[in-house]
Amino acid sequence: TGEPAAGEPAAAEPAAGEPAAGEPAAGEPAAAAPVPAPEPERPTASSDLSCPEGTTAKGDGSCERADGSKHGPHLVKSDDGSHVIGQWESGQKIGLWTERRKDGTQVMQMWEAGRKSGIYQEMNAKGDVIKNGAYKDGKLHGDLEITGKDGKVTHETWDNGKKVEAP
């Protein structure tokens, strides 16, 4: 009804010629409606890359030479928190590659001349190692230690990519 509630002071009326509260004075422009802040720019795979000289960043998260071979860092990030990080040399994966999946699990794998070679580990979302083994010439080789959800540790033996059955 425009009347103040019992016990509340009446709103002060503006003096003649003065604007009401929240209105601009005569001759002043009206205040613009608040504009929402722009969304921060989400980094893309290529914007996070520092590509070596002679290469250009590609949309797939890698750096590429003029001949089309991948060379330099590899970085792919997804909105779900997953990512893949590694290194290319003349079109072949080298060194340590890590992959974090959207469920928080992670895989770490060594590469040499484009082939899996060396350590291989998988971790659960808490960071506990659940698989620990190695690759040789691109194939699982040697002892693979597997820790189940119940904490029980089992071992598998691999020989050049083939599981060796226990005698």
mmCIF file with all atom_site columns, C-alpha atoms in Angstrom:
data_model
loop_
_atom_site.group_PDB
_atom_site.id
_atom_site.type_symbol
_atom_site.label_atom_id
_atom_site.label_alt_id
_atom_site.label_comp_id
_atom_site.label_asym_id
_atom_site.label_entity_id
_atom_site.label_seq_id
_atom_site.pdbx_PDB_ins_code
_atom_site.Cartn_x
_atom_site.Cartn_y
_atom_site.Cartn_z
_atom_site.occupancy
_atom_site.B_iso_or_equiv
_atom_site.pdbx_formal_charge
_atom_site.auth_seq_id
_atom_site.auth_comp_id
_atom_site.auth_asym_id
_atom_site.auth_atom_id
_atom_site.pdbx_PDB_model_num
ATOM 1   C CA . THR A 1 1   ? 0.000  0.000   0.000   1.00 0.00 ? 1   THR A CA 1
ATOM 2   C CA . GLY A 1 2   ? 3.063  2.274   0.126   1.00 0.00 ? 2   GLY A CA 1
ATOM 3   C CA . GLU A 1 3   ? 2.585  2.923   3.854   1.00 0.00 ? 3   GLU A CA 1
ATOM 4   C CA . PRO A 1 4   ? 5.465  1.918   6.162   1.00 0.00 ? 4   PRO A CA 1
ATOM 5   C CA . ALA A 1 5   ? 4.821  -0.982  8.510   1.00 0.00 ? 5   ALA A CA 1
ATOM 6   C CA . ALA A 1 6   ? 4.148  -0.163  12.142  1.00 0.00 ? 6   ALA A CA 1
ATOM 7   C CA . GLY A 1 7   ? 7.390  0.865   13.856  1.00 0.00 ? 7   GLY A CA 1
ATOM 8   C CA . GLU A 1 8   ? 9.270  1.560   10.584  1.00 0.00 ? 8   GLU A CA 1
ATOM 9   C CA . PRO A 1 9   ? 10.278 5.091   9.615   1.00 0.00 ? 9   PRO A CA 1
ATOM 10  C CA . ALA A 1 10  ? 8.660  6.628   6.583   1.00 0.00 ? 10  ALA A CA 1
ATOM 11  C CA . ALA A 1 11  ? 10.879 6.910   3.514   1.00 0.00 ? 11  ALA A CA 1
ATOM 12  C CA . ALA A 1 12  ? 12.220 10.407  3.027   1.00 0.00 ? 12  ALA A CA 1
ATOM 13  C CA . GLU A 1 13  ? 10.670 12.224  0.101   1.00 0.00 ? 13  GLU A CA 1
ATOM 14  C CA . PRO A 1 14  ? 13.147 13.859  -2.305  1.00 0.00 ? 14  PRO A CA 1
ATOM 15  C CA . ALA A 1 15  ? 13.259 17.635  -2.254  1.00 0.00 ? 15  ALA A CA 1
ATOM 16  C CA . ALA A 1 16  ? 11.655 19.402  -5.188  1.00 0.00 ? 16  ALA A CA 1
ATOM 17  C CA . GLY A 1 17  ? 13.815 18.979  -8.302  1.00 0.00 ? 17  GLY A CA 1
ATOM 18  C CA . GLU A 1 18  ? 15.985 16.209  -6.807  1.00 0.00 ? 18  GLU A CA 1
ATOM 19  C CA . PRO A 1 19  ? 15.900 12.685  -8.205  1.00 0.00 ? 19  PRO A CA 1
ATOM 20  C CA . ALA A 1 20  ? 14.408 9.849   -6.198  1.00 0.00 ? 20  ALA A CA 1
ATOM 21  C CA . ALA A 1 21  ? 16.828 7.382   -4.661  1.00 0.00 ? 21  ALA A CA 1
ATOM 22  C CA . GLY A 1 22  ? 18.484 5.256   -7.340  1.00 0.00 ? 22  GLY A CA 1
ATOM 23  C CA . GLU A 1 23  ? 17.583 7.621   -10.196 1.00 0.00 ? 23  GLU A CA 1
ATOM 24  C CA . PRO A 1 24  ? 20.130 9.805   -12.018 1.00 0.00 ? 24  PRO A CA 1
ATOM 25  C CA . ALA A 1 25  ? 20.124 13.548  -11.461 1.00 0.00 ? 25  ALA A CA 1
ATOM 26  C CA . ALA A 1 26  ? 18.750 15.740  -14.243 1.00 0.00 ? 26  ALA A CA 1
ATOM 27  C CA . GLY A 1 27  ? 21.189 15.838  -17.163 1.00 0.00 ? 27  GLY A CA 1
ATOM 28  C CA . GLU A 1 28  ? 23.131 12.741  -15.995 1.00 0.00 ? 28  GLU A CA 1
ATOM 29  C CA . PRO A 1 29  ? 22.954 9.545   -18.033 1.00 0.00 ? 29  PRO A CA 1
ATOM 30  C CA . ALA A 1 30  ? 21.079 6.633   -16.531 1.00 0.00 ? 30  ALA A CA 1
ATOM 31  C CA . ALA A 1 31  ? 23.311 3.982   -15.041 1.00 0.00 ? 31  ALA A CA 1
ATOM 32  C CA . ALA A 1 32  ? 23.755 1.008   -17.336 1.00 0.00 ? 32  ALA A CA 1
ATOM 33  C CA . ALA A 1 33  ? 22.516 -2.345  -16.154 1.00 0.00 ? 33  ALA A CA 1
ATOM 34  C CA . PRO A 1 34  ? 25.349 -4.410  -14.682 1.00 0.00 ? 34  PRO A CA 1
ATOM 35  C CA . VAL A 1 35  ? 27.112 -6.434  -17.325 1.00 0.00 ? 35  VAL A CA 1
ATOM 36  C CA . PRO A 1 36  ? 28.164 -9.919  -16.264 1.00 0.00 ? 36  PRO A CA 1
ATOM 37  C CA . ALA A 1 37  ? 31.903 -10.484 -16.261 1.00 0.00 ? 37  ALA A CA 1
ATOM 38  C CA . PRO A 1 38  ? 33.082 -12.328 -19.349 1.00 0.00 ? 38  PRO A CA 1
ATOM 39  C CA . GLU A 1 39  ? 33.864 -16.000 -18.940 1.00 0.00 ? 39  GLU A CA 1
ATOM 40  C CA . PRO A 1 40  ? 37.592 -16.447 -18.427 1.00 0.00 ? 40  PRO A CA 1
ATOM 41  C CA . GLU A 1 41  ? 39.279 -17.781 -21.518 1.00 0.00 ? 41  GLU A CA 1
ATOM 42  C CA . ARG A 1 42  ? 39.685 -21.524 -21.106 1.00 0.00 ? 42  ARG A CA 1
ATOM 43  C CA . PRO A 1 43  ? 43.171 -22.535 -22.148 1.00 0.00 ? 43  PRO A CA 1
ATOM 44  C CA . THR A 1 44  ? 43.247 -24.746 -25.173 1.00 0.00 ? 44  THR A CA 1
ATOM 45  C CA . ALA A 1 45  ? 45.789 -27.428 -25.714 1.00 0.00 ? 45  ALA A CA 1
ATOM 46  C CA . SER A 1 46  ? 47.705 -25.336 -28.240 1.00 0.00 ? 46  SER A CA 1
ATOM 47  C CA . SER A 1 47  ? 47.641 -22.139 -26.137 1.00 0.00 ? 47  SER A CA 1
ATOM 48  C CA . ASP A 1 48  ? 49.427 -23.949 -23.284 1.00 0.00 ? 48  ASP A CA 1
ATOM 49  C CA . LEU A 1 49  ? 52.185 -25.282 -25.544 1.00 0.00 ? 49  LEU A CA 1
ATOM 50  C CA . SER A 1 50  ? 55.607 -23.807 -25.909 1.00 0.00 ? 50  SER A CA 1
ATOM 51  C CA . CYS A 1 51  ? 56.553 -25.310 -29.248 1.00 0.00 ? 51  CYS A CA 1
ATOM 52  C CA . PRO A 1 52  ? 60.179 -25.598 -30.327 1.00 0.00 ? 52  PRO A CA 1
ATOM 53  C CA . GLU A 1 53  ? 61.486 -23.393 -33.105 1.00 0.00 ? 53  GLU A CA 1
ATOM 54  C CA . GLY A 1 54  ? 60.453 -24.665 -36.526 1.00 0.00 ? 54  GLY A CA 1
ATOM 55  C CA . THR A 1 55  ? 57.149 -26.118 -35.274 1.00 0.00 ? 55  THR A CA 1
ATOM 56  C CA . THR A 1 56  ? 53.643 -24.801 -34.851 1.00 0.00 ? 56  THR A CA 1
ATOM 57  C CA . ALA A 1 57  ? 50.988 -25.613 -32.254 1.00 0.00 ? 57  ALA A CA 1
ATOM 58  C CA . LYS A 1 58  ? 48.177 -27.786 -33.549 1.00 0.00 ? 58  LYS A CA 1
ATOM 59  C CA . GLY A 1 59  ? 44.648 -28.086 -32.211 1.00 0.00 ? 59  GLY A CA 1
ATOM 60  C CA . ASP A 1 60  ? 45.268 -31.692 -31.160 1.00 0.00 ? 60  ASP A CA 1
ATOM 61  C CA . GLY A 1 61  ? 47.650 -30.597 -28.386 1.00 0.00 ? 61  GLY A CA 1
ATOM 62  C CA . SER A 1 62  ? 50.882 -31.217 -30.221 1.00 0.00 ? 62  SER A CA 1
ATOM 63  C CA . CYS A 1 63  ? 53.545 -29.271 -32.085 1.00 0.00 ? 63  CYS A CA 1
ATOM 64  C CA . GLU A 1 64  ? 54.130 -30.085 -35.722 1.00 0.00 ? 64  GLU A CA 1
ATOM 65  C CA . ARG A 1 65  ? 56.934 -29.511 -38.203 1.00 0.00 ? 65  ARG A CA 1
ATOM 66  C CA . ALA A 1 66  ? 56.270 -28.341 -41.755 1.00 0.00 ? 66  ALA A CA 1
ATOM 67  C CA . ASP A 1 67  ? 56.560 -31.972 -42.943 1.00 0.00 ? 67  ASP A CA 1
ATOM 68  C CA . GLY A 1 68  ? 53.658 -32.937 -40.646 1.00 0.00 ? 68  GLY A CA 1
ATOM 69  C CA . SER A 1 69  ? 55.720 -34.860 -38.062 1.00 0.00 ? 69  SER A CA 1
ATOM 70  C CA . LYS A 1 70  ? 54.958 -34.212 -34.412 1.00 0.00 ? 70  LYS A CA 1
ATOM 71  C CA . HIS A 1 71  ? 57.875 -32.756 -32.472 1.00 0.00 ? 71  HIS A CA 1
ATOM 72  C CA . GLY A 1 72  ? 57.976 -31.193 -29.026 1.00 0.00 ? 72  GLY A CA 1
ATOM 73  C CA . PRO A 1 73  ? 55.545 -31.182 -26.118 1.00 0.00 ? 73  PRO A CA 1
ATOM 74  C CA . HIS A 1 74  ? 52.100 -32.771 -26.164 1.00 0.00 ? 74  HIS A CA 1
ATOM 75  C CA . LEU A 1 75  ? 49.360 -31.437 -23.894 1.00 0.00 ? 75  LEU A CA 1
ATOM 76  C CA . VAL A 1 76  ? 45.647 -32.112 -24.070 1.00 0.00 ? 76  VAL A CA 1
ATOM 77  C CA . LYS A 1 77  ? 43.304 -30.906 -21.315 1.00 0.00 ? 77  LYS A CA 1
ATOM 78  C CA . SER A 1 78  ? 39.601 -31.639 -21.116 1.00 0.00 ? 78  SER A CA 1
ATOM 79  C CA . ASP A 1 79  ? 36.845 -29.841 -19.237 1.00 0.00 ? 79  ASP A CA 1
ATOM 80  C CA . ASP A 1 80  ? 36.299 -32.996 -17.153 1.00 0.00 ? 80  ASP A CA 1
ATOM 81  C CA . GLY A 1 81  ? 39.788 -32.671 -15.604 1.00 0.00 ? 81  GLY A CA 1
ATOM 82  C CA . SER A 1 82  ? 41.419 -35.365 -17.692 1.00 0.00 ? 82  SER A CA 1
ATOM 83  C CA . HIS A 1 83  ? 44.660 -34.681 -19.513 1.00 0.00 ? 83  HIS A CA 1
ATOM 84  C CA . VAL A 1 84  ? 47.475 -36.296 -21.476 1.00 0.00 ? 84  VAL A CA 1
ATOM 85  C CA . ILE A 1 85  ? 51.045 -34.978 -21.239 1.00 0.00 ? 85  ILE A CA 1
ATOM 86  C CA . GLY A 1 86  ? 54.045 -36.248 -23.155 1.00 0.00 ? 86  GLY A CA 1
ATOM 87  C CA . GLN A 1 87  ? 56.802 -35.487 -25.637 1.00 0.00 ? 87  GLN A CA 1
ATOM 88  C CA . TRP A 1 88  ? 57.258 -36.144 -29.343 1.00 0.00 ? 88  TRP A CA 1
ATOM 89  C CA . GLU A 1 89  ? 60.566 -36.427 -31.194 1.00 0.00 ? 89  GLU A CA 1
ATOM 90  C CA . SER A 1 90  ? 60.495 -36.607 -34.984 1.00 0.00 ? 90  SER A CA 1
ATOM 91  C CA . GLY A 1 91  ? 57.005 -38.119 -34.983 1.00 0.00 ? 91  GLY A CA 1
ATOM 92  C CA . GLN A 1 92  ? 57.615 -40.663 -32.212 1.00 0.00 ? 92  GLN A CA 1
ATOM 93  C CA . LYS A 1 93  ? 56.611 -40.664 -28.557 1.00 0.00 ? 93  LYS A CA 1
ATOM 94  C CA . ILE A 1 94  ? 59.569 -40.450 -26.183 1.00 0.00 ? 94  ILE A CA 1
ATOM 95  C CA . GLY A 1 95  ? 60.075 -40.211 -22.442 1.00 0.00 ? 95  GLY A CA 1
ATOM 96  C CA . LEU A 1 96  ? 57.395 -40.224 -19.771 1.00 0.00 ? 96  LEU A CA 1
ATOM 97  C CA . TRP A 1 97  ? 53.759 -39.869 -20.832 1.00 0.00 ? 97  TRP A CA 1
ATOM 98  C CA . THR A 1 98  ? 51.040 -39.389 -18.243 1.00 0.00 ? 98  THR A CA 1
ATOM 99  C CA . GLU A 1 99  ? 47.311 -39.674 -18.653 1.00 0.00 ? 99  GLU A CA 1
ATOM 100 C CA . ARG A 1 100 ? 44.820 -38.596 -15.995 1.00 0.00 ? 100 ARG A CA 1
ATOM 101 C CA . ARG A 1 101 ? 41.342 -39.907 -16.672 1.00 0.00 ? 101 ARG A CA 1
ATOM 102 C CA . LYS A 1 102 ? 38.108 -38.167 -15.734 1.00 0.00 ? 102 LYS A CA 1
ATOM 103 C CA . ASP A 1 103 ? 37.583 -40.661 -12.881 1.00 0.00 ? 103 ASP A CA 1
ATOM 104 C CA . GLY A 1 104 ? 40.890 -39.522 -11.318 1.00 0.00 ? 104 GLY A CA 1
ATOM 105 C CA . THR A 1 105 ? 42.873 -42.641 -12.229 1.00 0.00 ? 105 THR A CA 1
ATOM 106 C CA . GLN A 1 106 ? 46.253 -42.079 -13.801 1.00 0.00 ? 106 GLN A CA 1
ATOM 107 C CA . VAL A 1 107 ? 48.602 -44.016 -16.093 1.00 0.00 ? 107 VAL A CA 1
ATOM 108 C CA . MET A 1 108 ? 52.334 -43.341 -16.399 1.00 0.00 ? 108 MET A CA 1
ATOM 109 C CA . GLN A 1 109 ? 54.247 -44.958 -19.243 1.00 0.00 ? 109 GLN A CA 1
ATOM 110 C CA . MET A 1 110 ? 57.778 -44.598 -20.602 1.00 0.00 ? 110 MET A CA 1
ATOM 111 C CA . TRP A 1 111 ? 58.330 -44.478 -24.364 1.00 0.00 ? 111 TRP A CA 1
ATOM 112 C CA . GLU A 1 112 ? 61.480 -44.926 -26.430 1.00 0.00 ? 112 GLU A CA 1
ATOM 113 C CA . ALA A 1 113 ? 61.605 -44.347 -30.190 1.00 0.00 ? 113 ALA A CA 1
ATOM 114 C CA . GLY A 1 114 ? 57.802 -44.543 -30.432 1.00 0.00 ? 114 GLY A CA 1
ATOM 115 C CA . ARG A 1 115 ? 57.462 -47.812 -28.498 1.00 0.00 ? 115 ARG A CA 1
ATOM 116 C CA . LYS A 1 116 ? 56.450 -48.496 -24.913 1.00 0.00 ? 116 LYS A CA 1
ATOM 117 C CA . SER A 1 117 ? 59.673 -49.243 -23.076 1.00 0.00 ? 117 SER A CA 1
ATOM 118 C CA . GLY A 1 118 ? 60.321 -49.145 -19.343 1.00 0.00 ? 118 GLY A CA 1
ATOM 119 C CA . ILE A 1 119 ? 58.067 -48.368 -16.421 1.00 0.00 ? 119 ILE A CA 1
ATOM 120 C CA . TYR A 1 120 ? 54.314 -48.733 -16.564 1.00 0.00 ? 120 TYR A CA 1
ATOM 121 C CA . GLN A 1 121 ? 52.123 -47.739 -13.616 1.00 0.00 ? 121 GLN A CA 1
ATOM 122 C CA . GLU A 1 122 ? 48.449 -47.219 -13.024 1.00 0.00 ? 122 GLU A CA 1
ATOM 123 C CA . MET A 1 123 ? 47.151 -45.387 -9.966  1.00 0.00 ? 123 MET A CA 1
ATOM 124 C CA . ASN A 1 124 ? 43.664 -45.149 -8.533  1.00 0.00 ? 124 ASN A CA 1
ATOM 125 C CA . ALA A 1 125 ? 42.011 -41.801 -7.832  1.00 0.00 ? 125 ALA A CA 1
ATOM 126 C CA . LYS A 1 126 ? 43.643 -41.718 -4.355  1.00 0.00 ? 126 LYS A CA 1
ATOM 127 C CA . GLY A 1 127 ? 47.111 -42.055 -5.931  1.00 0.00 ? 127 GLY A CA 1
ATOM 128 C CA . ASP A 1 128 ? 47.707 -45.653 -4.802  1.00 0.00 ? 128 ASP A CA 1
ATOM 129 C CA . VAL A 1 129 ? 49.616 -47.760 -7.334  1.00 0.00 ? 129 VAL A CA 1
ATOM 130 C CA . ILE A 1 130 ? 47.276 -50.500 -8.555  1.00 0.00 ? 130 ILE A CA 1
ATOM 131 C CA . LYS A 1 131 ? 49.424 -51.824 -11.434 1.00 0.00 ? 131 LYS A CA 1
ATOM 132 C CA . ASN A 1 132 ? 53.194 -51.780 -11.595 1.00 0.00 ? 132 ASN A CA 1
ATOM 133 C CA . GLY A 1 133 ? 55.176 -53.346 -14.406 1.00 0.00 ? 133 GLY A CA 1
ATOM 134 C CA . ALA A 1 134 ? 57.346 -52.698 -17.421 1.00 0.00 ? 134 ALA A CA 1
ATOM 135 C CA . TYR A 1 135 ? 57.377 -52.806 -21.201 1.00 0.00 ? 135 TYR A CA 1
ATOM 136 C CA . LYS A 1 136 ? 60.180 -53.950 -23.474 1.00 0.00 ? 136 LYS A CA 1
ATOM 137 C CA . ASP A 1 137 ? 60.168 -53.227 -27.202 1.00 0.00 ? 137 ASP A CA 1
ATOM 138 C CA . GLY A 1 138 ? 56.512 -52.183 -27.040 1.00 0.00 ? 138 GLY A CA 1
ATOM 139 C CA . LYS A 1 139 ? 55.288 -55.288 -25.198 1.00 0.00 ? 139 LYS A CA 1
ATOM 140 C CA . LEU A 1 140 ? 54.460 -55.995 -21.569 1.00 0.00 ? 140 LEU A CA 1
ATOM 141 C CA . HIS A 1 141 ? 57.426 -57.903 -20.165 1.00 0.00 ? 141 HIS A CA 1
ATOM 142 C CA . GLY A 1 142 ? 58.423 -59.225 -16.747 1.00 0.00 ? 142 GLY A CA 1
ATOM 143 C CA . ASP A 1 143 ? 56.510 -59.064 -13.456 1.00 0.00 ? 143 ASP A CA 1
ATOM 144 C CA . LEU A 1 144 ? 53.220 -57.168 -13.342 1.00 0.00 ? 144 LEU A CA 1
ATOM 145 C CA . GLU A 1 145 ? 52.058 -56.453 -9.807  1.00 0.00 ? 145 GLU A CA 1
ATOM 146 C CA . ILE A 1 146 ? 48.321 -55.827 -9.458  1.00 0.00 ? 146 ILE A CA 1
ATOM 147 C CA . THR A 1 147 ? 46.681 -54.521 -6.283  1.00 0.00 ? 147 THR A CA 1
ATOM 148 C CA . GLY A 1 148 ? 42.944 -55.238 -6.083  1.00 0.00 ? 148 GLY A CA 1
ATOM 149 C CA . LYS A 1 149 ? 40.323 -52.987 -4.513  1.00 0.00 ? 149 LYS A CA 1
ATOM 150 C CA . ASP A 1 150 ? 40.503 -55.225 -1.443  1.00 0.00 ? 150 ASP A CA 1
ATOM 151 C CA . GLY A 1 151 ? 44.260 -54.541 -1.138  1.00 0.00 ? 151 GLY A CA 1
ATOM 152 C CA . LYS A 1 152 ? 45.223 -58.057 -2.204  1.00 0.00 ? 152 LYS A CA 1
ATOM 153 C CA . VAL A 1 153 ? 48.376 -58.099 -4.341  1.00 0.00 ? 153 VAL A CA 1
ATOM 154 C CA . THR A 1 154 ? 48.704 -60.564 -7.214  1.00 0.00 ? 154 THR A CA 1
ATOM 155 C CA . HIS A 1 155 ? 51.501 -61.068 -9.714  1.00 0.00 ? 155 HIS A CA 1
ATOM 156 C CA . GLU A 1 156 ? 51.467 -61.932 -13.389 1.00 0.00 ? 156 GLU A CA 1
ATOM 157 C CA . THR A 1 157 ? 54.498 -62.815 -15.454 1.00 0.00 ? 157 THR A CA 1
ATOM 158 C CA . TRP A 1 158 ? 54.717 -61.550 -19.017 1.00 0.00 ? 158 TRP A CA 1
ATOM 159 C CA . ASP A 1 159 ? 57.161 -62.531 -21.770 1.00 0.00 ? 159 ASP A CA 1
ATOM 160 C CA . ASN A 1 160 ? 57.228 -60.222 -24.781 1.00 0.00 ? 160 ASN A CA 1
ATOM 161 C CA . GLY A 1 161 ? 53.532 -59.389 -24.542 1.00 0.00 ? 161 GLY A CA 1
ATOM 162 C CA . LYS A 1 162 ? 52.317 -62.888 -23.724 1.00 0.00 ? 162 LYS A CA 1
ATOM 163 C CA . LYS A 1 163 ? 51.102 -63.840 -20.280 1.00 0.00 ? 163 LYS A CA 1
ATOM 164 C CA . VAL A 1 164 ? 53.088 -66.748 -18.895 1.00 0.00 ? 164 VAL A CA 1
ATOM 165 C CA . GLU A 1 165 ? 50.856 -69.255 -17.165 1.00 0.00 ? 165 GLU A CA 1
ATOM 166 C CA . ALA A 1 166 ? 52.092 -70.556 -13.800 1.00 0.00 ? 166 ALA A CA 1
ATOM 167 C CA . PRO A 1 167 ? 53.223 -74.209 -14.021 1.00 0.00 ? 167 PRO A CA 1
#
